Every structure is written in C-alpha cells, then in structure tokens.
C-alpha cells in the first residue's frame, strides 16, 4: 500500500476506533447497572435511524453545533483559543431578536437577512475586545473570552429588564423574554423542500434553513483556507508564527481577521432557536453550545468540513440518549459518559496518530537521504562515461 493511501486509511480508522473504544467503556457501565449493551445499542439505533422525527431532531440539534464547532475551529486554525463562543452567541441571538421584532415595514427578503447579519455583527463585536487586548497588550484570549462570557450573560439579563427589551405583554407573568419576532424575520422550515425530494419529516419539526447556512459556511471556509492566499497565510501562522512574520506575513492582521470571523460565526449559533424555533429570546435560552463547539472542533481536528460529521455524532448521541432513557430505562448520564469518553479517546488517538506520522516521515526522510547522496556520484560517473565514449552514439 502506498504511503498516501496508508495515511488516508489511518485518518479514517482513527475516529472509528475511538468511537468503538467509547462504546466498549459504556458497555462496561451498562453491564454494571444490569443492562444488556447490545440491546441498548440496538434500541438506540432503531430509535434514531428508523424514525423520521428522530432524523429531523438530529439535524436540528446538529445545526447550532455545526456553527459553534466551526467558530471554535476557525480560531484554533490560527492558534487562538476562542473560549468566548458562548457569550458571542448570546449577544448575537439577542441582537437578532431585537432586529426581528423592532424593525418594521421591511419585506421578508430584506428583514430576515438583516436579522441574520445582526446576529453575526453581535458575535463579531463581542470578539473584538479580546483580540484587541491580545494584540495590543498581550492579554491572553483564554482569560479575556471567559470573562466576556460572564459579562454577556449579565448583559442579556439586564436587557431583559422591563422598559428595555422585555415584552410588555408579558408583564405580571413569570415569562421573561423579548417580544415575538415578526413573521418576515422567521427562518423558513426545510420541510417543503424535503417533501419535494421525497424526504418527509413531521409537520411539527423545527428543522430550518439555518442548517443549510451552516453547511455552506463550512464548505466556504474550507475552500478559503485551502485555496486562497489568505488561507496559506493562516496555515503558515499556525505552523510557526515567528517564521511567518519573518517571511513578511502580517501576523497581527491574520490573527485579528480569523478571530473576528470566528466571532461572526459564533453570533449565528443561536439563530436557529431564536428565529426558527422559539421566535424570541428568553431567560431560559439554550446554553452550553459554546463549550460543545470546542468538543466538535477537537473531534473534527479543526477542519471546517469535519465539524459536520462531528456535530452529527454528538446530536445522534443526544437523541439516542432520549430513546434509551425512555424505552430501555438507561440513565441519561450513561450516554453523557459515553460522549465524554469518545471525545477523550479521539483526542488521544489523534495525538498518537500525529506522533506516528511524524516518526513515519522521519523514517522516509532518512531512507531517502542515502539515495540523494548517491545522485552526485552517479552524475559524475555518467559524465565520465560520456567523455570516454566520445559524447555518445
């Protein structure tokens, strides 16, 4: 087998073996609580893969995970740690909700894109301060983004106070939320399009076009990072920032751009819920997508397209947990342990794979060195032979 084919096979097998390892560990836990692992896994597969509502739920749950994973991966690709995806999508979601209910008189063709852009702008604005402090003052972005998460959580609570963005119609009730987003700013359902291609999902499914936006952004950023001059600069900075700067690559500009792009994508994470499912932003808005996005990015090895199967895997496990909890009586915590073990196993497996590839390249280089050393001698011998033979036939 050739070296490229062997590398490709290793890269495909590594996550599969890690998932298998996570399943083995979870099997031990299931046996410890007197459950048959094969029966539980069979129940999980039947519940998630043979029901249209489960498939729609998996794709709906995967939508914010794809965007959160892409946001984290973009920062990681430039050797930056954007731990602030959580706060950035809070700000993006509440800003999109504000544009959705406060801006009136626009047709849907303008109102919806404006609300989406507002979400991206909110996330980008919340990412500006950490990267500015990093570049100007050397403040590490891990610390500043974590602090910005707390500030974002406090800010959205403040904005939901009466007289600000809180819905006056909910006064006197325990519901703390913004007014409903206008119909022109609601994300359309994907169900009519899926019906046209013969894929029927339940009418109550909230699967919407934000999934398509997330998939397109993954492909777009993969092409930008792979095919453009800017993508080459990002790869050079990630490999060796000092060498890249010495070669004339503007280090600060690359870091600044990648971090703001990460924040802009993070601002879109909550829009599937805000503009598609709930239709408003409330005090119980879904939390934790930012930290799950880091897991997705690690599973995908920071590849923009790789975040798609990684997010689908987590969404599949989450939906499967509901099935085995209801139909097999397995505690949801077992699936949570399985998710953690799989992520840990994949990270360790990729580290081992990276070390193996490094050792393999060294061996190939050492093997090629004697051959390169023989080339000058072979050239001298050939020229001597040509001189003795009068310049050839």
PDB file of N, CA and C in Angstrom, residues 137-200:
ATOM      1  N   UNK A 137      -2.045  44.523  24.022  1.00  0.00           N
ATOM      2  CA  UNK A 137      -1.495  44.444  25.382  1.00  0.00           C
ATOM      3  C   UNK A 137      -0.977  43.078  25.751  1.00  0.00           C
ATOM      4  N   UNK A 138      -1.140  42.095  24.880  1.00  0.00           N
ATOM      5  CA  UNK A 138      -0.635  40.760  25.184  1.00  0.00           C
ATOM      6  C   UNK A 138      -1.498  39.972  26.142  1.00  0.00           C
ATOM      7  N   UNK A 139      -2.740  40.443  26.410  1.00  0.00           N
ATOM      8  CA  UNK A 139      -3.637  39.701  27.301  1.00  0.00           C
ATOM      9  C   UNK A 139      -4.073  38.412  26.625  1.00  0.00           C
ATOM     10  N   UNK A 140      -3.961  37.289  27.338  1.00  0.00           N
ATOM     11  CA  UNK A 140      -4.288  36.014  26.710  1.00  0.00           C
ATOM     12  C   UNK A 140      -5.792  35.910  26.471  1.00  0.00           C
ATOM     13  N   UNK A 141      -6.139  35.465  25.278  1.00  0.00           N
ATOM     14  CA  UNK A 141      -7.559  35.434  24.895  1.00  0.00           C
ATOM     15  C   UNK A 141      -8.367  34.419  25.699  1.00  0.00           C
ATOM     16  N   UNK A 142      -7.720  33.408  26.274  1.00  0.00           N
ATOM     17  CA  UNK A 142      -8.471  32.445  27.092  1.00  0.00           C
ATOM     18  C   UNK A 142      -9.091  33.151  28.292  1.00  0.00           C
ATOM     19  N   UNK A 143      -8.290  33.967  28.956  1.00  0.00           N
ATOM     20  CA  UNK A 143      -8.789  34.675  30.139  1.00  0.00           C
ATOM     21  C   UNK A 143      -9.854  35.699  29.751  1.00  0.00           C
ATOM     22  N   UNK A 144      -9.544  36.504  28.733  1.00  0.00           N
ATOM     23  CA  UNK A 144     -10.475  37.583  28.385  1.00  0.00           C
ATOM     24  C   UNK A 144     -11.800  37.043  27.838  1.00  0.00           C
ATOM     25  N   UNK A 145     -11.750  35.978  27.041  1.00  0.00           N
ATOM     26  CA  UNK A 145     -13.012  35.449  26.489  1.00  0.00           C
ATOM     27  C   UNK A 145     -13.868  34.805  27.576  1.00  0.00           C
ATOM     28  N   UNK A 146     -13.232  34.156  28.553  1.00  0.00           N
ATOM     29  CA  UNK A 146     -14.013  33.592  29.660  1.00  0.00           C
ATOM     30  C   UNK A 146     -14.708  34.717  30.425  1.00  0.00           C
ATOM     31  N   UNK A 147     -13.975  35.800  30.681  1.00  0.00           N
ATOM     32  CA  UNK A 147     -14.597  36.931  31.376  1.00  0.00           C
ATOM     33  C   UNK A 147     -15.721  37.541  30.542  1.00  0.00           C
ATOM     34  N   UNK A 148     -15.525  37.595  29.229  1.00  0.00           N
ATOM     35  CA  UNK A 148     -16.567  38.152  28.353  1.00  0.00           C
ATOM     36  C   UNK A 148     -17.826  37.287  28.367  1.00  0.00           C
ATOM     37  N   UNK A 149     -17.668  35.983  28.584  1.00  0.00           N
ATOM     38  CA  UNK A 149     -18.851  35.113  28.703  1.00  0.00           C
ATOM     39  C   UNK A 149     -19.718  35.537  29.885  1.00  0.00           C
ATOM     40  N   UNK A 150     -19.081  35.784  31.022  1.00  0.00           N
ATOM     41  CA  UNK A 150     -19.849  36.212  32.201  1.00  0.00           C
ATOM     42  C   UNK A 150     -20.505  37.569  31.964  1.00  0.00           C
ATOM     43  N   UNK A 151     -19.768  38.469  31.314  1.00  0.00           N
ATOM     44  CA  UNK A 151     -20.340  39.794  31.042  1.00  0.00           C
ATOM     45  C   UNK A 151     -21.531  39.678  30.095  1.00  0.00           C
ATOM     46  N   UNK A 152     -21.420  38.815  29.090  1.00  0.00           N
ATOM     47  CA  UNK A 152     -22.527  38.627  28.138  1.00  0.00           C
ATOM     48  C   UNK A 152     -23.764  38.082  28.856  1.00  0.00           C
ATOM     49  N   UNK A 153     -23.556  37.106  29.751  1.00  0.00           N
ATOM     50  CA  UNK A 153     -24.702  36.547  30.483  1.00  0.00           C
ATOM     51  C   UNK A 153     -25.381  37.626  31.323  1.00  0.00           C
ATOM     52  N   UNK A 154     -24.575  38.483  31.974  1.00  0.00           N
ATOM     53  CA  UNK A 154     -25.157  39.565  32.774  1.00  0.00           C
ATOM     54  C   UNK A 154     -25.820  40.607  31.878  1.00  0.00           C
ATOM     55  N   UNK A 155     -25.230  40.876  30.720  1.00  0.00           N
ATOM     56  CA  UNK A 155     -25.780  41.891  29.816  1.00  0.00           C
ATOM     57  C   UNK A 155     -27.160  41.490  29.303  1.00  0.00           C
ATOM     58  N   UNK A 156     -27.308  40.223  28.870  1.00  0.00           N
ATOM     59  CA  UNK A 156     -28.611  39.828  28.325  1.00  0.00           C
ATOM     60  C   UNK A 156     -29.679  39.825  29.427  1.00  0.00           C
ATOM     61  N   UNK A 157     -29.285  39.498  30.660  1.00  0.00           N
ATOM     62  CA  UNK A 157     -30.257  39.578  31.764  1.00  0.00           C
ATOM     63  C   UNK A 157     -30.684  41.016  31.994  1.00  0.00           C
ATOM     64  N   UNK A 158     -29.720  41.941  31.897  1.00  0.00           N
ATOM     65  CA  UNK A 158     -30.039  43.357  32.065  1.00  0.00           C
ATOM     66  C   UNK A 158     -30.971  43.839  30.950  1.00  0.00           C
ATOM     67  N   UNK A 159     -30.684  43.409  29.715  1.00  0.00           N
ATOM     68  CA  UNK A 159     -31.511  43.851  28.586  1.00  0.00           C
ATOM     69  C   UNK A 159     -32.932  43.309  28.660  1.00  0.00           C
ATOM     70  N   UNK A 160     -33.128  42.224  29.414  1.00  0.00           N
ATOM     71  CA  UNK A 160     -34.466  41.655  29.548  1.00  0.00           C
ATOM     72  C   UNK A 160     -35.250  42.295  30.691  1.00  0.00           C
ATOM     73  N   UNK A 161     -34.726  43.385  31.232  1.00  0.00           N
ATOM     74  CA  UNK A 161     -35.442  44.119  32.273  1.00  0.00           C
ATOM     75  C   UNK A 161     -36.636  44.861  31.654  1.00  0.00           C
ATOM     76  N   UNK A 162     -37.677  45.120  32.445  1.00  0.00           N
ATOM     77  CA  UNK A 162     -38.810  45.915  31.929  1.00  0.00           C
ATOM     78  C   UNK A 162     -38.345  47.292  31.468  1.00  0.00           C
ATOM     79  N   UNK A 163     -38.902  47.738  30.361  1.00  0.00           N
ATOM     80  CA  UNK A 163     -38.538  49.032  29.805  1.00  0.00           C
ATOM     81  C   UNK A 163     -37.396  48.955  28.814  1.00  0.00           C
ATOM     82  N   UNK A 164     -36.739  47.830  28.719  1.00  0.00           N
ATOM     83  CA  UNK A 164     -35.665  47.683  27.732  1.00  0.00           C
ATOM     84  C   UNK A 164     -36.171  46.763  26.610  1.00  0.00           C
ATOM     85  N   UNK A 165     -35.722  45.507  26.596  1.00  0.00           N
ATOM     86  CA  UNK A 165     -36.161  44.611  25.522  1.00  0.00           C
ATOM     87  C   UNK A 165     -37.220  43.616  25.983  1.00  0.00           C
ATOM     88  N   UNK A 166     -37.637  43.684  27.224  1.00  0.00           N
ATOM     89  CA  UNK A 166     -38.635  42.730  27.724  1.00  0.00           C
ATOM     90  C   UNK A 166     -40.011  43.020  27.130  1.00  0.00           C
ATOM     91  N   UNK A 167     -40.702  41.943  26.799  1.00  0.00           N
ATOM     92  CA  UNK A 167     -42.017  42.070  26.174  1.00  0.00           C
ATOM     93  C   UNK A 167     -43.014  42.650  27.172  1.00  0.00           C
ATOM     94  N   UNK A 168     -43.587  43.857  26.908  1.00  0.00           N
ATOM     95  CA  UNK A 168     -44.550  44.442  27.852  1.00  0.00           C
ATOM     96  C   UNK A 168     -45.804  43.591  27.994  1.00  0.00           C
ATOM     97  N   UNK A 169     -46.123  42.816  26.963  1.00  0.00           N
ATOM     98  CA  UNK A 169     -47.330  41.987  27.025  1.00  0.00           C
ATOM     99  C   UNK A 169     -47.206  40.873  28.058  1.00  0.00           C
ATOM    100  N   UNK A 170     -45.968  40.574  28.490  1.00  0.00           N
ATOM    101  CA  UNK A 170     -45.749  39.511  29.473  1.00  0.00           C
ATOM    102  C   UNK A 170     -45.658  40.063  30.894  1.00  0.00           C
ATOM    103  N   UNK A 171     -45.969  41.362  31.063  1.00  0.00           N
ATOM    104  CA  UNK A 171     -45.896  41.964  32.404  1.00  0.00           C
ATOM    105  C   UNK A 171     -46.875  41.265  33.346  1.00  0.00           C
ATOM    106  N   UNK A 172     -46.404  40.995  34.558  1.00  0.00           N
ATOM    107  CA  UNK A 172     -47.244  40.307  35.537  1.00  0.00           C
ATOM    108  C   UNK A 172     -47.187  38.805  35.438  1.00  0.00           C
ATOM    109  N   UNK A 173     -46.432  38.282  34.459  1.00  0.00           N
ATOM    110  CA  UNK A 173     -46.257  36.833  34.317  1.00  0.00           C
ATOM    111  C   UNK A 173     -44.800  36.486  34.619  1.00  0.00           C
ATOM    112  N   UNK A 174     -44.514  35.213  34.901  1.00  0.00           N
ATOM    113  CA  UNK A 174     -43.115  34.838  35.154  1.00  0.00           C
ATOM    114  C   UNK A 174     -42.281  34.736  33.890  1.00  0.00           C
ATOM    115  N   UNK A 175     -42.857  34.988  32.737  1.00  0.00           N
ATOM    116  CA  UNK A 175     -42.124  34.838  31.477  1.00  0.00           C
ATOM    117  C   UNK A 175     -41.261  36.076  31.242  1.00  0.00           C
ATOM    118  N   UNK A 176     -39.966  35.874  31.142  1.00  0.00           N
ATOM    119  CA  UNK A 176     -39.014  36.967  30.922  1.00  0.00           C
ATOM    120  C   UNK A 176     -38.418  36.774  29.532  1.00  0.00           C
ATOM    121  N   UNK A 177     -38.951  37.534  28.589  1.00  0.00           N
ATOM    122  CA  UNK A 177     -38.487  37.333  27.205  1.00  0.00           C
ATOM    123  C   UNK A 177     -38.757  38.561  26.373  1.00  0.00           C
ATOM    124  N   UNK A 178     -38.174  38.572  25.177  1.00  0.00           N
ATOM    125  CA  UNK A 178     -38.419  39.658  24.234  1.00  0.00           C
ATOM    126  C   UNK A 178     -39.761  39.424  23.535  1.00  0.00           C
ATOM    127  N   UNK A 179     -40.289  40.439  22.859  1.00  0.00           N
ATOM    128  CA  UNK A 179     -41.489  40.207  22.039  1.00  0.00           C
ATOM    129  C   UNK A 179     -41.209  39.202  20.924  1.00  0.00           C
ATOM    130  N   UNK A 180     -42.270  38.680  20.342  1.00  0.00           N
ATOM    131  CA  UNK A 180     -42.126  37.719  19.243  1.00  0.00           C
ATOM    132  C   UNK A 180     -41.479  38.381  18.027  1.00  0.00           C
ATOM    133  N   UNK A 181     -40.625  37.618  17.376  1.00  0.00           N
ATOM    134  CA  UNK A 181     -40.024  38.077  16.118  1.00  0.00           C
ATOM    135  C   UNK A 181     -41.114  38.160  15.055  1.00  0.00           C
ATOM    136  N   UNK A 182     -41.079  39.193  14.233  1.00  0.00           N
ATOM    137  CA  UNK A 182     -42.095  39.357  13.191  1.00  0.00           C
ATOM    138  C   UNK A 182     -41.982  38.239  12.150  1.00  0.00           C
ATOM    139  N   UNK A 183     -43.095  37.908  11.507  1.00  0.00           N
ATOM    140  CA  UNK A 183     -43.057  36.790  10.544  1.00  0.00           C
ATOM    141  C   UNK A 183     -41.990  36.955   9.455  1.00  0.00           C
ATOM    142  N   UNK A 184     -41.724  38.195   9.054  1.00  0.00           N
ATOM    143  CA  UNK A 184     -40.735  38.409   7.993  1.00  0.00           C
ATOM    144  C   UNK A 184     -39.321  38.059   8.390  1.00  0.00           C
ATOM    145  N   UNK A 185     -39.052  37.953   9.694  1.00  0.00           N
ATOM    146  CA  UNK A 185     -37.697  37.627  10.160  1.00  0.00           C
ATOM    147  C   UNK A 185     -37.591  36.187  10.659  1.00  0.00           C
ATOM    148  N   UNK A 186     -38.645  35.384  10.481  1.00  0.00           N
ATOM    149  CA  UNK A 186     -38.600  33.989  10.915  1.00  0.00           C
ATOM    150  C   UNK A 186     -37.912  33.128   9.863  1.00  0.00           C
ATOM    151  N   UNK A 187     -37.110  32.175  10.308  1.00  0.00           N
ATOM    152  CA  UNK A 187     -36.431  31.260   9.384  1.00  0.00           C
ATOM    153  C   UNK A 187     -37.443  30.263   8.823  1.00  0.00           C
ATOM    154  N   UNK A 188     -37.513  30.119   7.506  1.00  0.00           N
ATOM    155  CA  UNK A 188     -38.467  29.161   6.929  1.00  0.00           C
ATOM    156  C   UNK A 188     -38.073  27.727   7.261  1.00  0.00           C
ATOM    157  N   UNK A 189     -39.087  26.869   7.303  1.00  0.00           N
ATOM    158  CA  UNK A 189     -38.843  25.442   7.551  1.00  0.00           C
ATOM    159  C   UNK A 189     -38.256  24.785   6.308  1.00  0.00           C
ATOM    160  N   UNK A 190     -37.486  23.724   6.528  1.00  0.00           N
ATOM    161  CA  UNK A 190     -36.938  22.963   5.399  1.00  0.00           C
ATOM    162  C   UNK A 190     -37.906  21.905   4.897  1.00  0.00           C
ATOM    163  N   UNK A 191     -39.057  21.752   5.582  1.00  0.00           N
ATOM    164  CA  UNK A 191     -39.956  20.647   5.252  1.00  0.00           C
ATOM    165  C   UNK A 191     -40.481  20.694   3.813  1.00  0.00           C
ATOM    166  N   UNK A 192     -40.893  21.881   3.273  1.00  0.00           N
ATOM    167  CA  UNK A 192     -41.377  21.869   1.883  1.00  0.00           C
ATOM    168  C   UNK A 192     -40.320  21.388   0.890  1.00  0.00           C
ATOM    169  N   UNK A 193     -39.063  21.789   1.094  1.00  0.00           N
ATOM    170  CA  UNK A 193     -38.003  21.362   0.174  1.00  0.00           C
ATOM    171  C   UNK A 193     -37.754  19.860   0.308  1.00  0.00           C
ATOM    172  N   UNK A 194     -37.744  19.364   1.541  1.00  0.00           N
ATOM    173  CA  UNK A 194     -37.518  17.929   1.754  1.00  0.00           C
ATOM    174  C   UNK A 194     -38.671  17.109   1.187  1.00  0.00           C
ATOM    175  N   UNK A 195     -39.898  17.663   1.260  1.00  0.00           N
ATOM    176  CA  UNK A 195     -41.030  16.952   0.667  1.00  0.00           C
ATOM    177  C   UNK A 195     -40.865  16.808  -0.843  1.00  0.00           C
ATOM    178  N   UNK A 196     -40.298  17.848  -1.482  1.00  0.00           N
ATOM    179  CA  UNK A 196     -40.120  17.798  -2.936  1.00  0.00           C
ATOM    180  C   UNK A 196     -39.174  16.687  -3.360  1.00  0.00           C
ATOM    181  N   UNK A 197     -38.168  16.393  -2.513  1.00  0.00           N
ATOM    182  CA  UNK A 197     -37.205  15.340  -2.862  1.00  0.00           C
ATOM    183  C   UNK A 197     -37.581  14.004  -2.221  1.00  0.00           C
ATOM    184  N   UNK A 198     -38.795  13.935  -1.664  1.00  0.00           N
ATOM    185  CA  UNK A 198     -39.283  12.659  -1.141  1.00  0.00           C
ATOM    186  C   UNK A 198     -38.884  12.343   0.283  1.00  0.00           C
ATOM    187  N   UNK A 199     -38.302  13.301   1.004  1.00  0.00           N
ATOM    188  CA  UNK A 199     -37.914  13.083   2.406  1.00  0.00           C
ATOM    189  C   UNK A 199     -38.941  13.768   3.293  1.00  0.00           C
ATOM    190  N   UNK A 200     -39.789  12.998   3.912  1.00  0.00           N
ATOM    191  CA  UNK A 200     -40.880  13.556   4.702  1.00  0.00           C
ATOM    192  C   UNK A 200     -40.501  13.584   6.178  1.00  0.00           C
TER     193      UNK A 200
END
